CSV table of C-alpha atoms in Angstrom, one decimal:
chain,number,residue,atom,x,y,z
Z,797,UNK,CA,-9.1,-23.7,14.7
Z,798,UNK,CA,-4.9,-23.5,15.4
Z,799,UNK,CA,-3.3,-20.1,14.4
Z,800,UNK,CA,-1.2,-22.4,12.4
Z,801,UNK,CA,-4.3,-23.2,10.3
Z,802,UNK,CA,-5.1,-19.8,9.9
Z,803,UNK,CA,-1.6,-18.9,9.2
Z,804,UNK,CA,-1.8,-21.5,6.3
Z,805,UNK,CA,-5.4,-20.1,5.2
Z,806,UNK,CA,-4.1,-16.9,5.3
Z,807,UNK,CA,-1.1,-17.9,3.1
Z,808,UNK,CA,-3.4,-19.2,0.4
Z,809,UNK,CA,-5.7,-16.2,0.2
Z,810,UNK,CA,-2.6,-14.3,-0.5
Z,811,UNK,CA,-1.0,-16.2,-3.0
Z,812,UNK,CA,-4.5,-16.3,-4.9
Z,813,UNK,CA,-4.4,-12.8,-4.5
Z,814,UNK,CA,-0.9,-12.5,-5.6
Z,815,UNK,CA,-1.3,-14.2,-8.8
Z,816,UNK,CA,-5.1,-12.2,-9.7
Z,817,UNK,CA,-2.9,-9.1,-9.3
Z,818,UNK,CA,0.3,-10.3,-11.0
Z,819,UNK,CA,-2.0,-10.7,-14.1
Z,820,UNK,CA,-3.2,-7.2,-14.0
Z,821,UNK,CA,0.9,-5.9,-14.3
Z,822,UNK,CA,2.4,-8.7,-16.4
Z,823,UNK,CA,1.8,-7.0,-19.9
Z,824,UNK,CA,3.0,-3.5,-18.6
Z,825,UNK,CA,6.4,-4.1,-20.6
Z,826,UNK,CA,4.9,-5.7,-24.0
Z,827,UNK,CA,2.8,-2.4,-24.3
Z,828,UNK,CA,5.9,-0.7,-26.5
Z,829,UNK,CA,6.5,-4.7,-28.4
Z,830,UNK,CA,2.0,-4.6,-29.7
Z,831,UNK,CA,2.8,-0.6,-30.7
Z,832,UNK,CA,5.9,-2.5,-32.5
Z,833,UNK,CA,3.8,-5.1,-33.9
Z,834,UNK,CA,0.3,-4.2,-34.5
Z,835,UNK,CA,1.0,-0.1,-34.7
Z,836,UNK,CA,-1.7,0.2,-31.7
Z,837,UNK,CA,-1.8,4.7,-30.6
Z,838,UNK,CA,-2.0,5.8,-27.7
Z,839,UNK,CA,-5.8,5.6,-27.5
Z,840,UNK,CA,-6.0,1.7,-28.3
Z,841,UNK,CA,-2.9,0.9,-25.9
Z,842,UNK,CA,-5.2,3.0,-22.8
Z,843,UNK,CA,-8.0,0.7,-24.1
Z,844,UNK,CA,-6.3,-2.8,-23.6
Z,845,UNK,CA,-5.2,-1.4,-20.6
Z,846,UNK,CA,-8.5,0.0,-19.6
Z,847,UNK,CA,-10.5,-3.2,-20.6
Z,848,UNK,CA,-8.9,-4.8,-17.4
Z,849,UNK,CA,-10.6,-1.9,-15.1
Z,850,UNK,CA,-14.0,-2.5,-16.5
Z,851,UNK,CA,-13.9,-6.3,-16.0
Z,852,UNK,CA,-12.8,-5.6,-12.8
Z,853,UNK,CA,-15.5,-2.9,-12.0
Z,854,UNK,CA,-18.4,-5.3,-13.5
Z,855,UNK,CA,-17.2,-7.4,-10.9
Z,856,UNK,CA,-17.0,-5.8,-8.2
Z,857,UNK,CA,-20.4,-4.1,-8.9
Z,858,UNK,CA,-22.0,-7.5,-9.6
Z,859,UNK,CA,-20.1,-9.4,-6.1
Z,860,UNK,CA,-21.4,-6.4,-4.3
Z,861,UNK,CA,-24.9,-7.2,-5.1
Z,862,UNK,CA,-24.3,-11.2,-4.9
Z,863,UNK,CA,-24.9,-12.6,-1.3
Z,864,UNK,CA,-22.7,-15.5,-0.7
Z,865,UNK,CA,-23.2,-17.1,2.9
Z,866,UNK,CA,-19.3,-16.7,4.4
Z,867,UNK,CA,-19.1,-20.6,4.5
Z,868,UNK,CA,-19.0,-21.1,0.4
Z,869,UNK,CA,-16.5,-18.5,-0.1
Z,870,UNK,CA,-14.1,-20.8,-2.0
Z,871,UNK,CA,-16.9,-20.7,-4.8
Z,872,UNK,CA,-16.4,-17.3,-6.1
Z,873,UNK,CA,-12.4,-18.0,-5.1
Z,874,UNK,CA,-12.3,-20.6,-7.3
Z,875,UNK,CA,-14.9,-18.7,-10.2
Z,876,UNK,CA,-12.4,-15.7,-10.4
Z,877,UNK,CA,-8.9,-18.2,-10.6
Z,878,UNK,CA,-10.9,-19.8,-13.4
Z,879,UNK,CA,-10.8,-16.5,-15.0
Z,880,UNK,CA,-7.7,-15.7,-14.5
Z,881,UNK,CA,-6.6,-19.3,-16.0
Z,882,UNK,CA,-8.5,-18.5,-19.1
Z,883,UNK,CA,-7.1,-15.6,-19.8
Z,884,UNK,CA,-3.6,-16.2,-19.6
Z,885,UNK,CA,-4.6,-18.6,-22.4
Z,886,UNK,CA,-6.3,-16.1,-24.1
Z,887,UNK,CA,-3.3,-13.6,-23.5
Z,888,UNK,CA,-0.9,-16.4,-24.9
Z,889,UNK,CA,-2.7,-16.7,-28.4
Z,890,UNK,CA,-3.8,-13.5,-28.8
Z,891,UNK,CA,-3.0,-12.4,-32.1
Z,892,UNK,CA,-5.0,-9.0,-32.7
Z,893,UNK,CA,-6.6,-6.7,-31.0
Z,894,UNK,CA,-9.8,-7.8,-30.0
Z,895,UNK,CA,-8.5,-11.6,-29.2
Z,896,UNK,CA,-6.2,-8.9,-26.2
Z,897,UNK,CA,-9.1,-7.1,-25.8
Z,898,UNK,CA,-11.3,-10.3,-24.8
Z,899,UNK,CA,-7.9,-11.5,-22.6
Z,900,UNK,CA,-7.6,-8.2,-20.4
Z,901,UNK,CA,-11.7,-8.1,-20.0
Z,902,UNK,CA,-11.5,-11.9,-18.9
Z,903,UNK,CA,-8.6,-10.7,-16.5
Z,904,UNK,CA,-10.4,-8.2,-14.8
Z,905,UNK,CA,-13.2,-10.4,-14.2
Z,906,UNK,CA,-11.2,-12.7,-12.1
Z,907,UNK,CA,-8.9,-10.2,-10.5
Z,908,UNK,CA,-12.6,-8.7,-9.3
Z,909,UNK,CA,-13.7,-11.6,-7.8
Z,910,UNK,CA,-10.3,-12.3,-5.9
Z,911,UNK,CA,-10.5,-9.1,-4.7
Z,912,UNK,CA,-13.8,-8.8,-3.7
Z,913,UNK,CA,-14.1,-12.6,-1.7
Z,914,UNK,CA,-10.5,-12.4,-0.8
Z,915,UNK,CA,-10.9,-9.4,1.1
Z,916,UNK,CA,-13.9,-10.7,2.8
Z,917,UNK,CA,-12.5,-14.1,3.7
Z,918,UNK,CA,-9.1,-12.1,5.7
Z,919,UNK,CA,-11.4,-9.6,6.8
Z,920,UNK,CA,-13.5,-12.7,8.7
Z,921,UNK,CA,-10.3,-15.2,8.9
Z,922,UNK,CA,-8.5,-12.3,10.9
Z,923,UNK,CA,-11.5,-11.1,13.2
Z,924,UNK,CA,-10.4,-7.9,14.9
Z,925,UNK,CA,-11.2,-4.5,14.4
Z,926,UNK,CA,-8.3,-3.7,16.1
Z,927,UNK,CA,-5.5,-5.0,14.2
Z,928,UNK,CA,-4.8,-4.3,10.2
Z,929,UNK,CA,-4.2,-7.9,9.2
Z,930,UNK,CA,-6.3,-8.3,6.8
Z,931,UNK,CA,-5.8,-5.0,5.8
Z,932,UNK,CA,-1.9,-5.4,5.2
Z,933,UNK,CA,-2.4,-9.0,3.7
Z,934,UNK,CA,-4.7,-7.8,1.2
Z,935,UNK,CA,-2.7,-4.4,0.5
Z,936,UNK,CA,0.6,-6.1,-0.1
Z,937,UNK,CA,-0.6,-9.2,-1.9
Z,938,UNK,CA,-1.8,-6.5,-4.6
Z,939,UNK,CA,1.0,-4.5,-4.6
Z,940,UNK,CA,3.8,-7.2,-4.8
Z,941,UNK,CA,1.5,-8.7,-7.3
Z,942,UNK,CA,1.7,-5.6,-9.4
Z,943,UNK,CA,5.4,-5.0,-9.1
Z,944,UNK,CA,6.8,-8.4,-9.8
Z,945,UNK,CA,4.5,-8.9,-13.1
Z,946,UNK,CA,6.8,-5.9,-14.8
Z,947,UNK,CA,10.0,-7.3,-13.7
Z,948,UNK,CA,9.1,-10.9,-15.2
Z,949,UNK,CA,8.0,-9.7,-18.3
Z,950,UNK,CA,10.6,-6.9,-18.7
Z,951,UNK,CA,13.5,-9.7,-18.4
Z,952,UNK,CA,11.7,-11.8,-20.8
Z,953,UNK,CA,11.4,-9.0,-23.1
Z,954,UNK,CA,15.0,-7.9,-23.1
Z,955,UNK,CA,16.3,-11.6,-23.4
Z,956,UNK,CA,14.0,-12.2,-26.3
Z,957,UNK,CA,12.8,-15.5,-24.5
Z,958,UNK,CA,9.1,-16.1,-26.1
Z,959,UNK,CA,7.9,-13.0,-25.7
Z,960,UNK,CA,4.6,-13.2,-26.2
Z,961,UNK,CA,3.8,-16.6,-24.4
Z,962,UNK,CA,6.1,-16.7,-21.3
Z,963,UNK,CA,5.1,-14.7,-19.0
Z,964,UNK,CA,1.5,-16.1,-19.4
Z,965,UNK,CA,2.8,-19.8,-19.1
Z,966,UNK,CA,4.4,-18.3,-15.7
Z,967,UNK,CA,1.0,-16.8,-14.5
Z,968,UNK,CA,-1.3,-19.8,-15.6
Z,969,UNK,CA,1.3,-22.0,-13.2
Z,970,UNK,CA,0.8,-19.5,-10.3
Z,971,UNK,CA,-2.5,-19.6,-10.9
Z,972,UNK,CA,-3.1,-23.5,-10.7
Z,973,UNK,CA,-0.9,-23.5,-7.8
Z,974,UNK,CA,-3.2,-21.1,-5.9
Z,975,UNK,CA,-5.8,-23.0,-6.4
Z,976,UNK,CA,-4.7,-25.8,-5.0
Z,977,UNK,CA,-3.6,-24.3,-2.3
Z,978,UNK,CA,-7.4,-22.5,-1.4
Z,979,UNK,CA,-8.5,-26.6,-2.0
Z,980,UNK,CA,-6.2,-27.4,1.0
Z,981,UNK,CA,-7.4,-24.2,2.9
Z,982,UNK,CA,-11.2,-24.3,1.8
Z,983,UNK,CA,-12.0,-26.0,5.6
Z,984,UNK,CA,-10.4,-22.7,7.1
Z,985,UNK,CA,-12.1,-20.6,4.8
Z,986,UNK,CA,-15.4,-21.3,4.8
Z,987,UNK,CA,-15.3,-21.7,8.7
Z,988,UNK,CA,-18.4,-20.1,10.4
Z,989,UNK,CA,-17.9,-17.2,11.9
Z,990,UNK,CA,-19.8,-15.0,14.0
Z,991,UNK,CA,-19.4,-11.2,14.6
Z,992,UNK,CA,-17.0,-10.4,17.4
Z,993,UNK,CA,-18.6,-8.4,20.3
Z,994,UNK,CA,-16.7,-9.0,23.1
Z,995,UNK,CA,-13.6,-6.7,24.6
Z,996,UNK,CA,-10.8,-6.3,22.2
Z,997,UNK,CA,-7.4,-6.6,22.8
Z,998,UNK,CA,-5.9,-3.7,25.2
Z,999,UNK,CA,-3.2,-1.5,23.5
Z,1000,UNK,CA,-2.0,2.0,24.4
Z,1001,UNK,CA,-4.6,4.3,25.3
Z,1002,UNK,CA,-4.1,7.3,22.5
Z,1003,UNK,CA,-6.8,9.5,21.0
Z,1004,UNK,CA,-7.8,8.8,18.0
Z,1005,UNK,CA,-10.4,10.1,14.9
Z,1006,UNK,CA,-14.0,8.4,15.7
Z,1007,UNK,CA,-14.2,6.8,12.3
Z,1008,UNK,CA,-17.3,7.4,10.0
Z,1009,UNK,CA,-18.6,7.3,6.5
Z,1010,UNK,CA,-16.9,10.7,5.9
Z,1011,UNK,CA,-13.4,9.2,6.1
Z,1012,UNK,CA,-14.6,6.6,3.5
Z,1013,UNK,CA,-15.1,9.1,1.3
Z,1014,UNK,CA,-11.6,10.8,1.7
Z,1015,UNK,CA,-10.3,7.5,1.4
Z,1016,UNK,CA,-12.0,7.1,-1.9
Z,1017,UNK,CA,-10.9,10.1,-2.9
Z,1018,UNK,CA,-7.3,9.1,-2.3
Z,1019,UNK,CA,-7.3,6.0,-3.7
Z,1020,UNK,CA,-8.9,7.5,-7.0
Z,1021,UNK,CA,-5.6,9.6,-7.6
Z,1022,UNK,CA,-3.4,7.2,-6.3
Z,1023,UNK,CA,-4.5,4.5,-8.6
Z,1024,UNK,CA,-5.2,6.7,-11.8
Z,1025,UNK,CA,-1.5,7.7,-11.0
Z,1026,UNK,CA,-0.1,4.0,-10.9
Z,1027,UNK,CA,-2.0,3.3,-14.2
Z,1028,UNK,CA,-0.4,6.3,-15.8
Z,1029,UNK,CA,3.1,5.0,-14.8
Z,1030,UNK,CA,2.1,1.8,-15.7
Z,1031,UNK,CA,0.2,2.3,-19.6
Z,1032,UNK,CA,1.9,5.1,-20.7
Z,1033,UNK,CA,5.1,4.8,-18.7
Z,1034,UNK,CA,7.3,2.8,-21.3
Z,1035,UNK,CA,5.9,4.6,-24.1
Z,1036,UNK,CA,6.8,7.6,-22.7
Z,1037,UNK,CA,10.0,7.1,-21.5
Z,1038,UNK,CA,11.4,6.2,-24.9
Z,1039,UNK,CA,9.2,8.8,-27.0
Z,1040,UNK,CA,9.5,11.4,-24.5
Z,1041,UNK,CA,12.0,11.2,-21.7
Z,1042,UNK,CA,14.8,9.2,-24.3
Z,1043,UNK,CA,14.5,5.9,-22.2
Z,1044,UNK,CA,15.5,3.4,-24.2
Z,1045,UNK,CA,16.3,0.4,-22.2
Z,1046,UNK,CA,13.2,-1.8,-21.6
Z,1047,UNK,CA,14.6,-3.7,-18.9
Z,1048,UNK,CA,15.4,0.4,-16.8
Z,1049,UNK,CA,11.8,1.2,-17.3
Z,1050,UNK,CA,10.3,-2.8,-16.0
Z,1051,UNK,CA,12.7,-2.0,-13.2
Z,1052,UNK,CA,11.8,1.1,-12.6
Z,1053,UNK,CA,8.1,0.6,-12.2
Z,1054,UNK,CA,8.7,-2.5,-10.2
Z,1055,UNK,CA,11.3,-0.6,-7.7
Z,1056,UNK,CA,8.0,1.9,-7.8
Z,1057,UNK,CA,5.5,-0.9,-6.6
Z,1058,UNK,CA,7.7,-2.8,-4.1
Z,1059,UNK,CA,8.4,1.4,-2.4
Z,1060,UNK,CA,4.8,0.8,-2.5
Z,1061,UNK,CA,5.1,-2.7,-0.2
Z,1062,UNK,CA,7.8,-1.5,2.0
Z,1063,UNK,CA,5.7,1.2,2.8
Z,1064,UNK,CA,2.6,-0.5,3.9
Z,1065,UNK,CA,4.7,-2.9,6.0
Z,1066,UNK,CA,6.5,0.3,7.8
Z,1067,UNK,CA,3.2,2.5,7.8
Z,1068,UNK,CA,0.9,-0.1,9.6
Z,1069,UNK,CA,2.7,0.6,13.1
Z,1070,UNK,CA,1.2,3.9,12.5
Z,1071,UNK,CA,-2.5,4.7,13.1
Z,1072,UNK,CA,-4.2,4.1,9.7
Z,1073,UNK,CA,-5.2,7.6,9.6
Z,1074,UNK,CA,-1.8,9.2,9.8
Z,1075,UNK,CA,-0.9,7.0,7.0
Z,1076,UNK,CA,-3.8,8.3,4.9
Z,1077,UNK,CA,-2.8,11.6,5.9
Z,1078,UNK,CA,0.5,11.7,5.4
Z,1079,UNK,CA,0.1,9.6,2.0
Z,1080,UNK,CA,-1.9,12.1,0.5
Z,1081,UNK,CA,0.6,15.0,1.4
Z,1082,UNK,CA,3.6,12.9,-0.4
Z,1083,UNK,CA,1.1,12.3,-3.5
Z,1084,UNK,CA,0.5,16.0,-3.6
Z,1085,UNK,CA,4.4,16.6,-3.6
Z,1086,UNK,CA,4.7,13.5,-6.3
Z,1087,UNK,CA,2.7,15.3,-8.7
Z,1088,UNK,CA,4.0,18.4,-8.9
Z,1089,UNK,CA,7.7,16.7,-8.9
Z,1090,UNK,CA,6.0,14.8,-12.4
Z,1091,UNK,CA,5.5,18.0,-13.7
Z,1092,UNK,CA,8.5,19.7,-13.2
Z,1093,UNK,CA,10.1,16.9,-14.6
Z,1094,UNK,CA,8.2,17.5,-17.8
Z,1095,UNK,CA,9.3,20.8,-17.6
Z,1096,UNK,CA,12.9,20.3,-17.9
Z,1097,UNK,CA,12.4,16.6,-19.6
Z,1098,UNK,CA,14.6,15.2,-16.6
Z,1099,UNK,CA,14.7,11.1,-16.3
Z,1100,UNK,CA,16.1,11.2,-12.8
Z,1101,UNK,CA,13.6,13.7,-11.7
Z,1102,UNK,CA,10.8,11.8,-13.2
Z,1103,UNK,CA,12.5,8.8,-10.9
Z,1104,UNK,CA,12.3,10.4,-7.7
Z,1105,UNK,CA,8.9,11.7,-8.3
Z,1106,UNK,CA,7.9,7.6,-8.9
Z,1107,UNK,CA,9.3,6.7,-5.8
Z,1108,UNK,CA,7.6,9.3,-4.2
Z,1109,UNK,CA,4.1,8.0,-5.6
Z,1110,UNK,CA,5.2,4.7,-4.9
Z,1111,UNK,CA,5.1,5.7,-0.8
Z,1112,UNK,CA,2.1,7.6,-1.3
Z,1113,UNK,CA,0.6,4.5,-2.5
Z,1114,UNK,CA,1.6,2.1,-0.2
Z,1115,UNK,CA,0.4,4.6,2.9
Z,1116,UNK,CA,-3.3,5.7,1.4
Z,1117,UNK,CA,-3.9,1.9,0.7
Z,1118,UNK,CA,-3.3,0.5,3.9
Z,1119,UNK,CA,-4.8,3.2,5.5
Z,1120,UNK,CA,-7.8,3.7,3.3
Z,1121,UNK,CA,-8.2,-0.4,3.6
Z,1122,UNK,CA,-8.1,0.0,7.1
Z,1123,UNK,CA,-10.3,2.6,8.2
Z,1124,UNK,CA,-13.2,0.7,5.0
Z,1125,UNK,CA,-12.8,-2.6,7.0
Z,1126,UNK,CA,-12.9,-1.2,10.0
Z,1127,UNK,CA,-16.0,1.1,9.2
Z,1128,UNK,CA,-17.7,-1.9,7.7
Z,1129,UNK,CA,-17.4,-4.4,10.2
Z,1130,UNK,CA,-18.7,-1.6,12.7
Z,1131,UNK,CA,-21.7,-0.9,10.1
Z,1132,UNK,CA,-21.8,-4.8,8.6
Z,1133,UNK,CA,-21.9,-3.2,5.4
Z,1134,UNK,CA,-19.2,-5.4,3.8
Z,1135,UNK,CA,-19.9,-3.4,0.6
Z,1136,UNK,CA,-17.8,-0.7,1.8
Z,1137,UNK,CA,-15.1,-3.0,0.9
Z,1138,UNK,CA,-15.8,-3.3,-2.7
Z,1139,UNK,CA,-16.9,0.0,-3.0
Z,1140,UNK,CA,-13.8,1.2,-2.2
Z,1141,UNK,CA,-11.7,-0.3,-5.1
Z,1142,UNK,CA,-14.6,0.6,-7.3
Z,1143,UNK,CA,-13.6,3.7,-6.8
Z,1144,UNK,CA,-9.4,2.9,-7.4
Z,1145,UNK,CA,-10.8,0.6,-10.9
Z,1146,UNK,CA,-12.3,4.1,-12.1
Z,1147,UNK,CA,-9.2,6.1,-11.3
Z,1148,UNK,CA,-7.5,3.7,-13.9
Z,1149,UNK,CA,-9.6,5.2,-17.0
Z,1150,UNK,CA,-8.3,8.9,-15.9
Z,1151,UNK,CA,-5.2,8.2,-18.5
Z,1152,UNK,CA,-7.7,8.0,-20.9
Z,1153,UNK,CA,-7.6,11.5,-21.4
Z,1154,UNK,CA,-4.2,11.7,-21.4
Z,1155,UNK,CA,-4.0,8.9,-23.9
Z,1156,UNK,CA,-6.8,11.0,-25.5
Z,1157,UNK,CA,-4.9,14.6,-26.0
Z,1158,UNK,CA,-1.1,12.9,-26.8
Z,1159,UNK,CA,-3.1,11.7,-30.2
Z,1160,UNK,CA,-4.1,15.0,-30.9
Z,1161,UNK,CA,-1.6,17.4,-29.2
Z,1162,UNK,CA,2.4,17.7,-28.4
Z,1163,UNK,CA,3.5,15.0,-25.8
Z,1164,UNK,CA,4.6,18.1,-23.7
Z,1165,UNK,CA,1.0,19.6,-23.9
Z,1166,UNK,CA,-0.9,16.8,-23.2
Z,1167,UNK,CA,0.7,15.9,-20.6
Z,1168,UNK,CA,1.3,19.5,-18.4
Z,1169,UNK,CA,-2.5,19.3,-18.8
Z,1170,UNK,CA,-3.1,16.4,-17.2
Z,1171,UNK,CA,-0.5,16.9,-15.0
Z,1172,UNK,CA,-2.3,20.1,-13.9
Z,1173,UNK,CA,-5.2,18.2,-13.2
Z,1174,UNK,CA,-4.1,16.0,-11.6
Z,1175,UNK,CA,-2.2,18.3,-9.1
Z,1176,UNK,CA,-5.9,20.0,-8.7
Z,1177,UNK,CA,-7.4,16.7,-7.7
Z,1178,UNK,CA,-4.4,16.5,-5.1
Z,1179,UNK,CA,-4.7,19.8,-3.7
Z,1180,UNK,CA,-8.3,19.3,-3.2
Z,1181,UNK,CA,-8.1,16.0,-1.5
Z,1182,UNK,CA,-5.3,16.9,0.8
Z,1183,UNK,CA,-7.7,20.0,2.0
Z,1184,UNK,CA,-10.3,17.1,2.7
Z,1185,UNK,CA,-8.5,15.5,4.3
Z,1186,UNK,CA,-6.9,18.2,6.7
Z,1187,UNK,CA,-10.9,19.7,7.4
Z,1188,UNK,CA,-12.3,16.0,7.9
Z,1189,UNK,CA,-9.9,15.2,10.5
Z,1190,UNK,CA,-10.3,18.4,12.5
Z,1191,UNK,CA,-14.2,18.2,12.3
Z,1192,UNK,CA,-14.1,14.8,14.5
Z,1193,UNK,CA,-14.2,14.0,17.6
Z,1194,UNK,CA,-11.5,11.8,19.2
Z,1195,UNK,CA,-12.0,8.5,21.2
Z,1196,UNK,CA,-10.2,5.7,22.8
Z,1197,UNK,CA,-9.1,3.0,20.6
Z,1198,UNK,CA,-10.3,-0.2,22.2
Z,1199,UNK,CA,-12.8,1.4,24.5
């Protein structure tokens, strides 16, 4: 097959992707409009948004137990843009809570799939355990998913423009779009492909961390806090920003957590010339410094603080998911235990329901108690996974890359 065709392939993997993770972002900004309209708390917001994790984590545990020979892929592809298609229809007439409820589940479902059979399909399209192709692909599909679903919706919301039903009319044309594209791909995708044994490309000779299951869990780890972090900007961020922080403007908070996702893209574009474990490494350091920013910025109830400390988790995100996605594919194409793969944003899926508690305490307790708390935790959790880190990567021994 022509590097054109797999170019193309490659294309349509990530624009399925793209819309299964546009879905997951695209009610961030209507969160504050359902509180408006149905009086939802705190707890019942963290659930709609929590709903989407567990669909996604049925998935994943269910895809990770289904074997599907390589050369049907497209199957699940198509199963989980189905479920994405039926919930933005679900999403658009939702008119209580469990009709949402239903919606996000039904979402998570399909963003599951995509994830899990995307990943799989780059991983096999782009067969190298050299290069982070698929890694990247994957990794910025999702992020620029995530971080253009707040920007449509926050427009739409400030303008007024159907509020309710436009952004999902946007996603269910993505959507259908993707999957016509995978139809014109599905030759390249379900191509045959046999595990690569032969010499790898030659690149500098450098020492690097022999890679084992240990760093999978550090990884883990890491993507636990980075993603229980993202869905904490992302659920409680607009609520908070008004109630708390005296943000008003919808449209400064959409943009906000969008300028927060695409730091998040930049990064993973700039950190892949890096080794993928530097970028874990230094990822985890800049989440540790993130936190604490948050909460001093609770501290003195300072917006522009708060801001910097976003941007800062944005980087940390972008660099422990392309170097956590990495070092997975690369240990499970060593081990062919493609599980890895989905165990990894298992892992990120239960990091969403940390907010919970949070979500938990601020219906019971001051905003400013609940979240110095949780805040505290959460800069435990970092502190323990940066000393991890540092201890996993001096008890290994180095080797040639490419040897």
């Amino acid at each position: 097959m022509s590097d054109k065709q797999t170019s193309h392939a490659g294309m349509a993997l990530a624009m399925a992707f793209f819309s299964g993770m546009l879905s997951s972002s695209l009610p961030t900004p209507l969160y504050p409009v359902y509180i408006t309209l149905y009086g939802f708390s705190a707890s019942q917001i963290m659930a709609v948004f929590g709903v989407y994790a567990a669909g996604v984590l049925l998935a994943l545990a269910f895809t990770a137990r289904v074997n599907i020979r390589p050369e049907l892929y497209t199957k699940p592809l198509y199963a989980g843009l189905a479920c994405v298609l039926l919930s933005s229809l679900l999403m658009m007439l939702a008119d209580n809570f469990m009709i949402l409820i239903l919606g996000r589940f039904v979402t998570g479902l399909g963003s599951g799939i995509l994830m899990a059979y995307i990943n799989r399909s780059l991983i096999k399209l782009f067969d190298t355990e050299v290069s982070n192709t698929a890694a990247l692909t994957a990794s910025a599909s999702l992020i620029l998913g995530q971080a253009i679903g707040p920007l449509i919706t926050g427009e739409i919301v400030h303008r007024g423009f159907y509020v309710l039903k436009a952004p999902y009319v946007i996603l269910f044309i993505l959507v259908t779009a993707s999957v016509f594209a995978i139809r014109g791909s599905r030759l390249m995708i379900n191509r045959h492909s046999t595990p690569v044994t032969g010499e790898r490309k030659n690149i500098k000779a450098q020492g690097h961390k022999v890679l084992s299951f240990r760093d999978v869990i550090v990884c883990c780890m890491a993507i636990f806090l980075s993603w229980a972090m993202a869905s904490t900007f992302m659920s409680q961020g607009p609520t908070l920003a008004r109630t708390y922080f005296n943000v008003t403007s919808v449209q400064l908070v959409s943009y906000s957590l969008s300028v927060f996702l695409l730091v998040a893209g930049i990064t993973q574009i700039v950190m892949r010339k890096k080794h993928h474990y530097s970028s874990l490494k230094i990822g985890i350091v800049t989440q540790l410094s993130a936190v604490l920013l948050v909460l001093c910025s609770v501290y003195k109830t300072d917006p522009f603080l708060l801001f910097i400390a976003v941007m800062l988790e944005g980087f940390a995100y972008g660099a422990i998911l392309v170097g956590a996605a990495t070092i997975v594919n690369v240990v499970a194409r060593q081990s062919q235990r493609h599980h890895l793969i989905n165990l990894l944003y298992i892992v990120g899926y239960v990091g969403n329901w940390l907010p919970f508690s949070l979500s938990v305490m601020m219906d019971h307790f001051p905003q400013e108690t609940a979240l110095n708390a949780y805040l505290c935790l959460c800069s435990v959790l970092s502190a323990c996974i940066a000393l991890s880190a540092y201890f996993a990567g001096r008890s290994q021994p180095k080797s040639w890359v490419g040897a």
